[in-house]
mmCIF file of C-alpha atoms in Angstrom:
data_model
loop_
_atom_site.group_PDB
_atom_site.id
_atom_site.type_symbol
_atom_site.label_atom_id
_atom_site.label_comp_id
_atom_site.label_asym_id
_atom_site.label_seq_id
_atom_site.Cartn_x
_atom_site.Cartn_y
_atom_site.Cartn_z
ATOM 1 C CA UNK A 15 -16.852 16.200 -14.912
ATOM 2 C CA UNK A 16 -14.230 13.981 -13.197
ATOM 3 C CA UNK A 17 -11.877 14.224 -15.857
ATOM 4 C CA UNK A 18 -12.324 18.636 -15.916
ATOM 5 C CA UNK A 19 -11.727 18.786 -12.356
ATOM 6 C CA UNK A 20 -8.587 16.643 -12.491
ATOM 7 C CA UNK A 21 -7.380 18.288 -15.375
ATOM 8 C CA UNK A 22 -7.175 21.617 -13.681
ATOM 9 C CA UNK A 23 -6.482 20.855 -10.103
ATOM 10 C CA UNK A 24 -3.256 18.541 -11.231
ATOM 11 C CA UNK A 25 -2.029 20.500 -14.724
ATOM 12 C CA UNK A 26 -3.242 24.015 -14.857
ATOM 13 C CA UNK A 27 -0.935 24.385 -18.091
ATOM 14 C CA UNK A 28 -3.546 22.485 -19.874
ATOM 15 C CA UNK A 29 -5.731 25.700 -20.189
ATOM 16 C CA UNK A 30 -4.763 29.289 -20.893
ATOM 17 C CA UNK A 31 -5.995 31.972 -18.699
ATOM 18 C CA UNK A 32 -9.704 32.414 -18.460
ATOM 19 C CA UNK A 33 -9.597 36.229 -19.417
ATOM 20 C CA UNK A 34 -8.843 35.707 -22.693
ATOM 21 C CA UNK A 35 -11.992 33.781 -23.089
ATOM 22 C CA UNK A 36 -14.404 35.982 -21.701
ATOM 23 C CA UNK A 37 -16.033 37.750 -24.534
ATOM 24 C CA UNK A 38 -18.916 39.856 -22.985
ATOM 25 C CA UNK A 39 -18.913 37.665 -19.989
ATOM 26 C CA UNK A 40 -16.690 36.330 -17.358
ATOM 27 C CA UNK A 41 -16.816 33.450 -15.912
ATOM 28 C CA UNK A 42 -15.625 31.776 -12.455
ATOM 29 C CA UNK A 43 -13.722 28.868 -12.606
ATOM 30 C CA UNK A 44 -17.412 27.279 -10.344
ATOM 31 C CA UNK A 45 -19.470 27.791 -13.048
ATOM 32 C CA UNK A 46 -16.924 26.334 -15.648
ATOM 33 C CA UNK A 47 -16.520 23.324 -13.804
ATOM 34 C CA UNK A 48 -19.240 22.489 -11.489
ATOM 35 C CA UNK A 49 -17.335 20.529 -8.809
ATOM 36 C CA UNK A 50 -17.892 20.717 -5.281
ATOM 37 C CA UNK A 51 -16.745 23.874 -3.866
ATOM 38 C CA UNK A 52 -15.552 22.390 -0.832
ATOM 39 C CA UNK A 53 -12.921 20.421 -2.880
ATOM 40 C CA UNK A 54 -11.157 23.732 -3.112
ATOM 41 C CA UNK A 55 -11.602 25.322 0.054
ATOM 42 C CA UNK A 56 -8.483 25.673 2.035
ATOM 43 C CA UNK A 57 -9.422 23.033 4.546
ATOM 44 C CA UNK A 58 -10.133 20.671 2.060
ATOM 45 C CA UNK A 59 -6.480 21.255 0.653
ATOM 46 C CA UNK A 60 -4.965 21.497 3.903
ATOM 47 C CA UNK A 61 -6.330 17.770 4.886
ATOM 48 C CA UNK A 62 -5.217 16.517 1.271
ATOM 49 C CA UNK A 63 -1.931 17.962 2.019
ATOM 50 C CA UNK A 64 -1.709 16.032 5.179
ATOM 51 C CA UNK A 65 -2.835 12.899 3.819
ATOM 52 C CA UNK A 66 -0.565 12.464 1.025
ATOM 53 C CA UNK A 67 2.322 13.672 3.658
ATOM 54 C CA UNK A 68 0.949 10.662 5.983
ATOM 55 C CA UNK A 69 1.414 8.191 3.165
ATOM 56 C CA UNK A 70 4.685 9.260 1.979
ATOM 57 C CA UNK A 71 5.778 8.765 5.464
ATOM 58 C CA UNK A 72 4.462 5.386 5.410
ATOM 59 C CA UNK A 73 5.808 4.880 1.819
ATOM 60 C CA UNK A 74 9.392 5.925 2.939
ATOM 61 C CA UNK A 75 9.197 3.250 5.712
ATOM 62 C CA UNK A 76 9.123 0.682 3.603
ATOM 63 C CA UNK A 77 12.649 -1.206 3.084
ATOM 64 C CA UNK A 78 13.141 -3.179 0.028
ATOM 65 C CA UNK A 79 16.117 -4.918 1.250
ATOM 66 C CA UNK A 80 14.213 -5.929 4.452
ATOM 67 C CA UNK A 81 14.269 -10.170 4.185
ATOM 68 C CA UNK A 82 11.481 -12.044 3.422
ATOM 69 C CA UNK A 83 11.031 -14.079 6.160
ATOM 70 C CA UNK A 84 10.623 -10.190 7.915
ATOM 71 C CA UNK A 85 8.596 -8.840 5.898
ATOM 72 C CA UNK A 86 5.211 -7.461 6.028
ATOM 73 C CA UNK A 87 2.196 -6.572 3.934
ATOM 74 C CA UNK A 88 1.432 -3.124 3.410
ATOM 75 C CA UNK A 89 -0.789 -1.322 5.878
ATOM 76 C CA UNK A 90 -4.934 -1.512 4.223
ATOM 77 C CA UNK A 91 -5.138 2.320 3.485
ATOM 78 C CA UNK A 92 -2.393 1.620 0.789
ATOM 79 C CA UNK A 93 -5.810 -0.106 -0.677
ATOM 80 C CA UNK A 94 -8.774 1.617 0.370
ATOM 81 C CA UNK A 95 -8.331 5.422 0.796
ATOM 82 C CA UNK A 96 -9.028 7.788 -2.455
ATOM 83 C CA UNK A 97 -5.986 9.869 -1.526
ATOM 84 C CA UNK A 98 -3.467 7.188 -1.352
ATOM 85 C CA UNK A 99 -4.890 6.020 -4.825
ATOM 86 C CA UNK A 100 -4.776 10.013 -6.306
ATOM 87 C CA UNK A 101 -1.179 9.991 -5.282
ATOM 88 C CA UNK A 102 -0.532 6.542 -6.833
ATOM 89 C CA UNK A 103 -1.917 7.719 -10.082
ATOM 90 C CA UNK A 104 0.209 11.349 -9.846
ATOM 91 C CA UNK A 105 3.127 9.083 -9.130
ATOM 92 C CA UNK A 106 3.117 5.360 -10.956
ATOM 93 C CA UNK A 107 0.550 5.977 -13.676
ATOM 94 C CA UNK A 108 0.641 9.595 -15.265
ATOM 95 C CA UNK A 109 4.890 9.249 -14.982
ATOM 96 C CA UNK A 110 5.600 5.598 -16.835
ATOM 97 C CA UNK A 111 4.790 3.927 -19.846
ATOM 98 C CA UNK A 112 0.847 2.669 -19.834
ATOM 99 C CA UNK A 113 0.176 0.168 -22.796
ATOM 100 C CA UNK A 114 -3.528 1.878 -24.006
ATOM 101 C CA UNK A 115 -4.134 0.589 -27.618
ATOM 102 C CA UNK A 116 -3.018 -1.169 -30.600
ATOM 103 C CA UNK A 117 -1.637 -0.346 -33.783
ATOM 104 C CA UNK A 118 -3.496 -1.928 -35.661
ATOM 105 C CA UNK A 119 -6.356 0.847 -33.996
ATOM 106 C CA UNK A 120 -4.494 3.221 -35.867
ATOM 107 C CA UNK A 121 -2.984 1.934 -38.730
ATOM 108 C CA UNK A 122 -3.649 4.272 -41.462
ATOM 109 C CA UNK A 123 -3.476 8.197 -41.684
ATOM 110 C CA UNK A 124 -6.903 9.983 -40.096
ATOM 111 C CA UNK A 125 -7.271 6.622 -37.612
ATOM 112 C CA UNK A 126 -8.047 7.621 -34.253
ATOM 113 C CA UNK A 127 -8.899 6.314 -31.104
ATOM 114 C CA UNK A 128 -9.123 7.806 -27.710
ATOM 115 C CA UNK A 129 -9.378 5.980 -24.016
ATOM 116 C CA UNK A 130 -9.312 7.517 -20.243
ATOM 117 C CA UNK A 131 -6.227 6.763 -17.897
ATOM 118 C CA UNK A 132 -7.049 7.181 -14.162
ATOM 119 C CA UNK A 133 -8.861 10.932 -14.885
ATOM 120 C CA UNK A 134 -7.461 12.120 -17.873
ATOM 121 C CA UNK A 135 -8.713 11.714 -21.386
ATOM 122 C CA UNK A 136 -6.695 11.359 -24.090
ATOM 123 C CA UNK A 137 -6.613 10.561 -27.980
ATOM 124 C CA UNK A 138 -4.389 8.621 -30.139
ATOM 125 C CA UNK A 139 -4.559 9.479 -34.078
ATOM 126 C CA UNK A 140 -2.535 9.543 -37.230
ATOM 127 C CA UNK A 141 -1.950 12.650 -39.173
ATOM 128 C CA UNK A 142 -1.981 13.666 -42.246
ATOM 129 C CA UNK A 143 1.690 12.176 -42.868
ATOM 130 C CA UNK A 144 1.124 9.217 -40.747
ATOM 131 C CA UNK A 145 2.827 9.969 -37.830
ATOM 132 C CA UNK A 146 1.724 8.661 -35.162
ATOM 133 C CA UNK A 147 0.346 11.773 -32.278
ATOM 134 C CA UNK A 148 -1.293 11.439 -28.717
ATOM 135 C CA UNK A 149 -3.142 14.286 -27.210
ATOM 136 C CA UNK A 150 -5.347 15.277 -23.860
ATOM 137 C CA UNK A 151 -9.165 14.778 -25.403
ATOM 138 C CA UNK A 152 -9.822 18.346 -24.212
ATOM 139 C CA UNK A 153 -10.419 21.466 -25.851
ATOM 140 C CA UNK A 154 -7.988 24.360 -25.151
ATOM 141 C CA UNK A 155 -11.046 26.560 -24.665
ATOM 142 C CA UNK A 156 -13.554 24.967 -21.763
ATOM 143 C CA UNK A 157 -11.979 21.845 -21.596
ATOM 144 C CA UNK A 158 -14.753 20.230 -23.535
ATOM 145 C CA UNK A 159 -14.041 16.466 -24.855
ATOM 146 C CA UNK A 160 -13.031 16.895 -28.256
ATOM 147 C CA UNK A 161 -13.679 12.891 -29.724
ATOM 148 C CA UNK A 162 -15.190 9.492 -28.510
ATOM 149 C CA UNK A 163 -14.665 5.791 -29.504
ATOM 150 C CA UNK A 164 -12.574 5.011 -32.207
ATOM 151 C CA UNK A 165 -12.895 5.536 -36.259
ATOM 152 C CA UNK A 166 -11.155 8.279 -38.878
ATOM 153 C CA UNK A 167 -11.748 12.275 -38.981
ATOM 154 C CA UNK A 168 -9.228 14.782 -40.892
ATOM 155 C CA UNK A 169 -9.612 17.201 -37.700
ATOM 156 C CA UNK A 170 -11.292 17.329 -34.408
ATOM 157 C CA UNK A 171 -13.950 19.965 -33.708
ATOM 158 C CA UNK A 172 -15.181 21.109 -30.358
ATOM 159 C CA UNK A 173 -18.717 20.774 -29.971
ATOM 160 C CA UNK A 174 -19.184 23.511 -27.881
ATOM 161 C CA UNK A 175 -17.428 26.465 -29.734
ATOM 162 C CA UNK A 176 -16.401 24.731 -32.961
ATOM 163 C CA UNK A 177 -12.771 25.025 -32.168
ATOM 164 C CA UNK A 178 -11.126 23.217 -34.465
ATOM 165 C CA UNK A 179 -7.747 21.204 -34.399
ATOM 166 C CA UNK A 180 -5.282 19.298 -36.650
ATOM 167 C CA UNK A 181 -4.787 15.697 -36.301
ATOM 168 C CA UNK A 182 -0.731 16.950 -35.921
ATOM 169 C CA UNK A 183 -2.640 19.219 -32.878
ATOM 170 C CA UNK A 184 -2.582 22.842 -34.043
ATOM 171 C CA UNK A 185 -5.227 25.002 -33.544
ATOM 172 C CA UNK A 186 -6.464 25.901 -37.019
ATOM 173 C CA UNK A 187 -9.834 27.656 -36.427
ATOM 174 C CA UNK A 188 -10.755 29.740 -32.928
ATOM 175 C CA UNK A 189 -14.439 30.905 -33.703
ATOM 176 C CA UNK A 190 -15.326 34.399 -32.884
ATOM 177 C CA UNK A 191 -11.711 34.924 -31.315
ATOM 178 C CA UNK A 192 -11.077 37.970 -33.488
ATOM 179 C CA UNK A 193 -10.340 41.348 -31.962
ATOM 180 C CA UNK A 194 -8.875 39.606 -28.805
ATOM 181 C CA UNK A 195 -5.515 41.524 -27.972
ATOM 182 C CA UNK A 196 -2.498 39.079 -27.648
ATOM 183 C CA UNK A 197 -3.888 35.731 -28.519
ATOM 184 C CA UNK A 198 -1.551 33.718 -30.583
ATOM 185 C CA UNK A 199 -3.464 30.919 -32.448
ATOM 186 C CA UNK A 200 0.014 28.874 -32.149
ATOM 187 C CA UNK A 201 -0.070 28.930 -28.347
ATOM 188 C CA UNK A 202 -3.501 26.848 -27.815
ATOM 189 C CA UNK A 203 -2.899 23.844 -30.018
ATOM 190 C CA UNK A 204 -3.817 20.686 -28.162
ATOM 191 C CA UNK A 205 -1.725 19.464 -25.321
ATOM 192 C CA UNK A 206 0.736 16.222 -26.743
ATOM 193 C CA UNK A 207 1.349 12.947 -24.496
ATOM 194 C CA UNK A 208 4.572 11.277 -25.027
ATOM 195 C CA UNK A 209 3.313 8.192 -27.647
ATOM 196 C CA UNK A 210 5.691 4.683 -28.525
ATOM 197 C CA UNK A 211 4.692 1.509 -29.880
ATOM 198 C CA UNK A 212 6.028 -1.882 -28.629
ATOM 199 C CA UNK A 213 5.265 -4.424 -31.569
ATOM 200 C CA UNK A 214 1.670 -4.751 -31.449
ATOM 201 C CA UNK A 215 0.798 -2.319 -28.900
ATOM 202 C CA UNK A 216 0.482 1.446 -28.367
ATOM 203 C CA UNK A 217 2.039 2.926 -24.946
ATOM 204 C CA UNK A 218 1.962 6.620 -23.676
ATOM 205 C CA UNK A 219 3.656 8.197 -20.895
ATOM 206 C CA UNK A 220 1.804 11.413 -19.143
ATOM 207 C CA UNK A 221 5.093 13.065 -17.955
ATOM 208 C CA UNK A 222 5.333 15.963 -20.027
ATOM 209 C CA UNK A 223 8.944 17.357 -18.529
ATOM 210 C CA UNK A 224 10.320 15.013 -21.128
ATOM 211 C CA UNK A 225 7.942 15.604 -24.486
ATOM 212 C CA UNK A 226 9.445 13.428 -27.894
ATOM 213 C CA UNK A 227 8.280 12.449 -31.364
ATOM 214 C CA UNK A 228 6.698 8.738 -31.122
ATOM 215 C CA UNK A 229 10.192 7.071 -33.190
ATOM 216 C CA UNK A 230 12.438 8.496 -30.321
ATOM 217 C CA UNK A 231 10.039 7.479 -27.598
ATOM 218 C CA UNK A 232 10.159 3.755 -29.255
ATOM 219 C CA UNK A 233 13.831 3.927 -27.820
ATOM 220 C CA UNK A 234 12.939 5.182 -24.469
ATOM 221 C CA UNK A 235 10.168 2.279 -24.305
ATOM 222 C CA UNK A 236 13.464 -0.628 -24.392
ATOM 223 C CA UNK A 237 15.064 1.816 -21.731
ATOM 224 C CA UNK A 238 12.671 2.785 -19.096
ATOM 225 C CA UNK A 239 10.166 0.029 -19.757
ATOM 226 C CA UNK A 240 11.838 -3.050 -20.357
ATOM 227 C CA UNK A 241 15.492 -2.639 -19.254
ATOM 228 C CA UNK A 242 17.812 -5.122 -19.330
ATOM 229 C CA UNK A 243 15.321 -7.785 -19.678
ATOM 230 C CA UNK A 244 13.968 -6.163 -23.562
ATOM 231 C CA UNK A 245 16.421 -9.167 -24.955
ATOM 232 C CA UNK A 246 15.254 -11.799 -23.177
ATOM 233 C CA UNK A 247 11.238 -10.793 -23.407
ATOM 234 C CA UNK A 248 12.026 -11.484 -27.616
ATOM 235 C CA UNK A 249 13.744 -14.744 -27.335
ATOM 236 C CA UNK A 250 11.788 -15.933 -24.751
ATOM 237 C CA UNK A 251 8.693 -16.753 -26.492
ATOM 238 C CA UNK A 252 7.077 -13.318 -26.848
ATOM 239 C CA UNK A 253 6.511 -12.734 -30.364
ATOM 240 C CA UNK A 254 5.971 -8.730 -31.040
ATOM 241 C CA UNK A 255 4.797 -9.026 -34.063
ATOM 242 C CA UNK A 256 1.953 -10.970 -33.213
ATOM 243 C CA UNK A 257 -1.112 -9.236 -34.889
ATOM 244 C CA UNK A 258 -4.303 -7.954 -32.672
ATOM 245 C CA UNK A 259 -6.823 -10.541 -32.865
ATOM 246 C CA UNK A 260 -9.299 -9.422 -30.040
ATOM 247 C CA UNK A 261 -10.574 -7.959 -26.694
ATOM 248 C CA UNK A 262 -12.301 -9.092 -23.954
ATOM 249 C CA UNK A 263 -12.859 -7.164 -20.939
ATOM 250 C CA UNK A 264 -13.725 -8.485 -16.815
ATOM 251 C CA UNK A 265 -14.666 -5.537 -14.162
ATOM 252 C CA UNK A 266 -12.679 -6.772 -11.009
ATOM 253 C CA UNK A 267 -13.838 -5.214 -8.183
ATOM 254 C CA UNK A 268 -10.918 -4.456 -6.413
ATOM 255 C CA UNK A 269 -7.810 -2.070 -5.934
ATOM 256 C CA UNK A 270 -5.305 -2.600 -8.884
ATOM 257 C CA UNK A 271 -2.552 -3.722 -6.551
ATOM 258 C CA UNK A 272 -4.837 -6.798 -5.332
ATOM 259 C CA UNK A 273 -4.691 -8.136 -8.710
ATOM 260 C CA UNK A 274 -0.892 -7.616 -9.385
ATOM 261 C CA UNK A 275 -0.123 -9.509 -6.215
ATOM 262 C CA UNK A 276 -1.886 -12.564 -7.607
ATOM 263 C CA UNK A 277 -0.169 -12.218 -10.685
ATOM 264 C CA UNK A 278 2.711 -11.868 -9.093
ATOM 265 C CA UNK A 279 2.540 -14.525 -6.069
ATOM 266 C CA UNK A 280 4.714 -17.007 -7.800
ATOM 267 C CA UNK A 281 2.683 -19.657 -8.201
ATOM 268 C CA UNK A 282 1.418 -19.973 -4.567
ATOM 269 C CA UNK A 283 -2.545 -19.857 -5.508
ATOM 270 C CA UNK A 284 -2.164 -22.215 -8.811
ATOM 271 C CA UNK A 285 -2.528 -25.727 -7.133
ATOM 272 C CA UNK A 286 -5.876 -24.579 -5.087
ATOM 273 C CA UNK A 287 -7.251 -21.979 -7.275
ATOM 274 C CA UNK A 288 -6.119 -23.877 -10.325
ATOM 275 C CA UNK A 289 -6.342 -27.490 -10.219
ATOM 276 C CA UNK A 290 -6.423 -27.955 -13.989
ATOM 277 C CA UNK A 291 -4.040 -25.724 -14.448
ATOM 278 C CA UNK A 292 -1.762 -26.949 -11.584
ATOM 279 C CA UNK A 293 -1.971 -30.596 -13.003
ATOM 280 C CA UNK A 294 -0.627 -29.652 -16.461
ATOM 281 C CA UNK A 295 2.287 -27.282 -15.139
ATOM 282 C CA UNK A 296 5.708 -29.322 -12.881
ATOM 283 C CA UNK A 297 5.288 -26.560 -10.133
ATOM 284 C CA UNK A 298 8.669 -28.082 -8.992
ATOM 285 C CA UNK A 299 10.135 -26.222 -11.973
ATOM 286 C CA UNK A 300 8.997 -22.965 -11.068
ATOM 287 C CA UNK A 301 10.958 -20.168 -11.035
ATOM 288 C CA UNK A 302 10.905 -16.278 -10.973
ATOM 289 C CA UNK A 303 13.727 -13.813 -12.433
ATOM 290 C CA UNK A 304 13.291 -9.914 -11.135
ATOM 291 C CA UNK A 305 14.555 -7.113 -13.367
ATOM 292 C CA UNK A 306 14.249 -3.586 -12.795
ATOM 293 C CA UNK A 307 10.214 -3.186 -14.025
ATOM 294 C CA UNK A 308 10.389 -6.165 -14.934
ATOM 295 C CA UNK A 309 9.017 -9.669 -13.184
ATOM 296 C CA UNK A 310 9.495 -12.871 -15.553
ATOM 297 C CA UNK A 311 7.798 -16.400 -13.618
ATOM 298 C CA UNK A 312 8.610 -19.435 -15.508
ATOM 299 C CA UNK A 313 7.567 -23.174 -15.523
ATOM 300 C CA UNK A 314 7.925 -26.333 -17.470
ATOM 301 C CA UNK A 315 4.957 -28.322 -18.402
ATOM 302 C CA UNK A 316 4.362 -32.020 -18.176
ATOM 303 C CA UNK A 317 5.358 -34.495 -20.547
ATOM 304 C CA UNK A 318 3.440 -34.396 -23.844
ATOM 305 C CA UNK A 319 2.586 -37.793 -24.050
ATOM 306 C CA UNK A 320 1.899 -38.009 -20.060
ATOM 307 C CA UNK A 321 -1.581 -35.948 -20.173
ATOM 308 C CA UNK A 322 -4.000 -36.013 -23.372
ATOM 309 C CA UNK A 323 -6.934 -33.724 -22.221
ATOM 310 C CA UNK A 324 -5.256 -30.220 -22.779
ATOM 311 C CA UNK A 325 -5.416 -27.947 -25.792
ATOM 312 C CA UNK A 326 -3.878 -25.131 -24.582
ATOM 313 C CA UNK A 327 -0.762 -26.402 -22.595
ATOM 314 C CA UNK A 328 3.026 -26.366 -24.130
ATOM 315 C CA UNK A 329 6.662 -27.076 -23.106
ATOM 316 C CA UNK A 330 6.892 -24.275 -20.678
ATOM 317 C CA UNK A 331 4.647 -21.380 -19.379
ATOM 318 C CA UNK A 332 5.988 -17.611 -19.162
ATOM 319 C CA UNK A 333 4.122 -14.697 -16.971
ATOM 320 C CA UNK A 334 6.154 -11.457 -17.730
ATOM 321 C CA UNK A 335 5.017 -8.396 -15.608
ATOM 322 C CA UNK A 336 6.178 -5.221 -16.616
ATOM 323 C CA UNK A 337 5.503 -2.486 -13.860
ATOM 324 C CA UNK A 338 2.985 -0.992 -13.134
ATOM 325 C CA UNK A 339 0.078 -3.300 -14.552
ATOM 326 C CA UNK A 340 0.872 -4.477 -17.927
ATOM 327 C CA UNK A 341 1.094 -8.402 -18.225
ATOM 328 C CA UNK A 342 2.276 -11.019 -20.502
ATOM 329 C CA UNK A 343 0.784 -14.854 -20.676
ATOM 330 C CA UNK A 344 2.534 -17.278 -22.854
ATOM 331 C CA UNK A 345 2.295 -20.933 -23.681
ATOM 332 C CA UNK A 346 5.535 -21.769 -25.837
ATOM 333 C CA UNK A 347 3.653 -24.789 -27.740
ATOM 334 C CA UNK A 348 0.114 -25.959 -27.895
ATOM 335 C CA UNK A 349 -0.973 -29.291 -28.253
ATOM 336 C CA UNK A 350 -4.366 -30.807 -29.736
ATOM 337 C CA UNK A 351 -7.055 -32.358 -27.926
ATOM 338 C CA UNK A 352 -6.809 -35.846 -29.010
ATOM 339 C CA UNK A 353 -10.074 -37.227 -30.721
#
């Protein structure tokens, strides 16, 4: 019920009013969504409230012009306390570009797939006319998740009323909803999430003060994403058209900002947490070149004659970070094992 509880704390717009839903019996917002209670009490909200005002105080303190020899790391609640991490997703996750898919997952019309960023559920389809849609996984009606996994349907059904939606997100069927005074069947379609691809890959972007069709979000992507370095990620070695070839995941038990300062540590870790690695790459070469979102680390590798045990070491290395969490790795030429 994570996702339910999110849902309606941070974007009450998602459902309509609970009246209209009540048939022959009303329910409280408790017995919809059986949360806590004391989540909502107004202590509870009055400590959140001073929380996330203790963090943007320490958030606002931070100088990014301060020089590095003065500089500090960040205090540890930054990593460890649930309210600094609910305001992080409010305010870096749910309002950028998050890379979720590819397009490959949805390739044809009727392909769908959905996923989960931070709290909120949300699927990715093709309609009828193949263009390409992103909605919150939720039912207009009790919020119940409308599809799971991956695969092709021509609409998505609720399982718990058999509300029924388009794959272009209208509301075509609202069982027993007949008789109720001023409900418009063309106000409850299913909430849209800004969608863009990016070559291979399928972003979305929670902010919905800003709501556009996936081919005008594609332009947005070069903008707000990528900047001034969109150029220089294409010439650079990183082919977009690159087909999907396959997955892997690793559960990393740590705060996502622990992992994006390894990523992003230049280098430092490679020659003791990386000796292979390390003896392949001339760390003398190594250089980093800071865009707006944008973080590109580069470094030439050893001679190709000089080392013979490496298949999977080129000419040069490139790590591109794009903010907040999405990361490139790129060898510019392999070389074979020698027999």
């Amino acid at each position: 019920m994570e996702v339910l509880r999110s849902s309606i704390l941070g974007s009450q717009q998602l459902f309509p009013p609970l009246k209209l839903y009540s048939f022959k019996t009303r329910f409280s917002l408790s017995k919809l969504i059986p949360f806590s209670s004391s989540l909502s009490s107004s202590s509870s909200l009055s400590s959140l409230r001073e929380d996330r005002g203790k963090f943007r105080s320490l958030i606002e303190s931070f100088d990014p012009k301060t020089p590095l020899e003065e500089a500090f790391t960040p205090p540890s609640s930054w990593y460890t306390d649930p309210s600094f991490y609910a305001l992080e997703l409010e305010k870096v996750f749910y309002k950028g570009w998050q890379a979720v898919g590819y397009v490959e997952q949805v390739k044809s019309s009727h392909d769908f797939f959905t996923g989960r960023l931070g709290s909120v559920q949300f699927v990715i389809c093709r309609d009828a006319n193949g263009d390409l849609r992103a909605f919150h996984n939720v039912c207009r009606h009790h919020a119940s998740l409308l599809a799971s996994g991956c695969g092709q349907k021509s609409c998505f059904v609720c399982p718990y009323h058999a509300w029924t939606y388009g794959l272009d997100g209208r509301l075509l069927k609202a069982t027993r909803i007949s008789g109720i005074q001023k409900f418009n069947v063309h106000d409850y379609g299913l909430q849209p999430i800004n969608v863009a691809t990016l070559g291979p890959f399928v972003l979305i972007n929670m902010d919905s003060s800003n709501t556009n069709s996936a081919n005008e979000n594609c332009k947005r992507v070069a903008e707000e994403w990528l900047g001034s370095c969109s150029e220089i990620l294409s010439t650079n070695g990183v082919d977009l058209s690159l087909p999907h070839v396959a997955r892997r995941e690793y559960s990393i038990n740590c705060n996502w900002k622990v992992f994006c300062d390894n990523y992003l540590d230049g280098g430092y870790h490679v020659p003791y947490a990386h000796a292979a690695l390390a003896s392949g790459l001339n760390l003398q070469t190594y250089s980093i070149d800071i865009f707006e979102k944008v973080s590109i680390q580069t470094c030439e590798g050893i001679q190709e004659g000089s080392k013979k045990d490496f298949d999977r070491l080129g000419s040069k290395a490139m790590y591109a970070f794009i903010y907040p969490n999405f990361m490139i790795n790129r060898m510019t030429k392999l070389l074979l094992k020698e027999a």
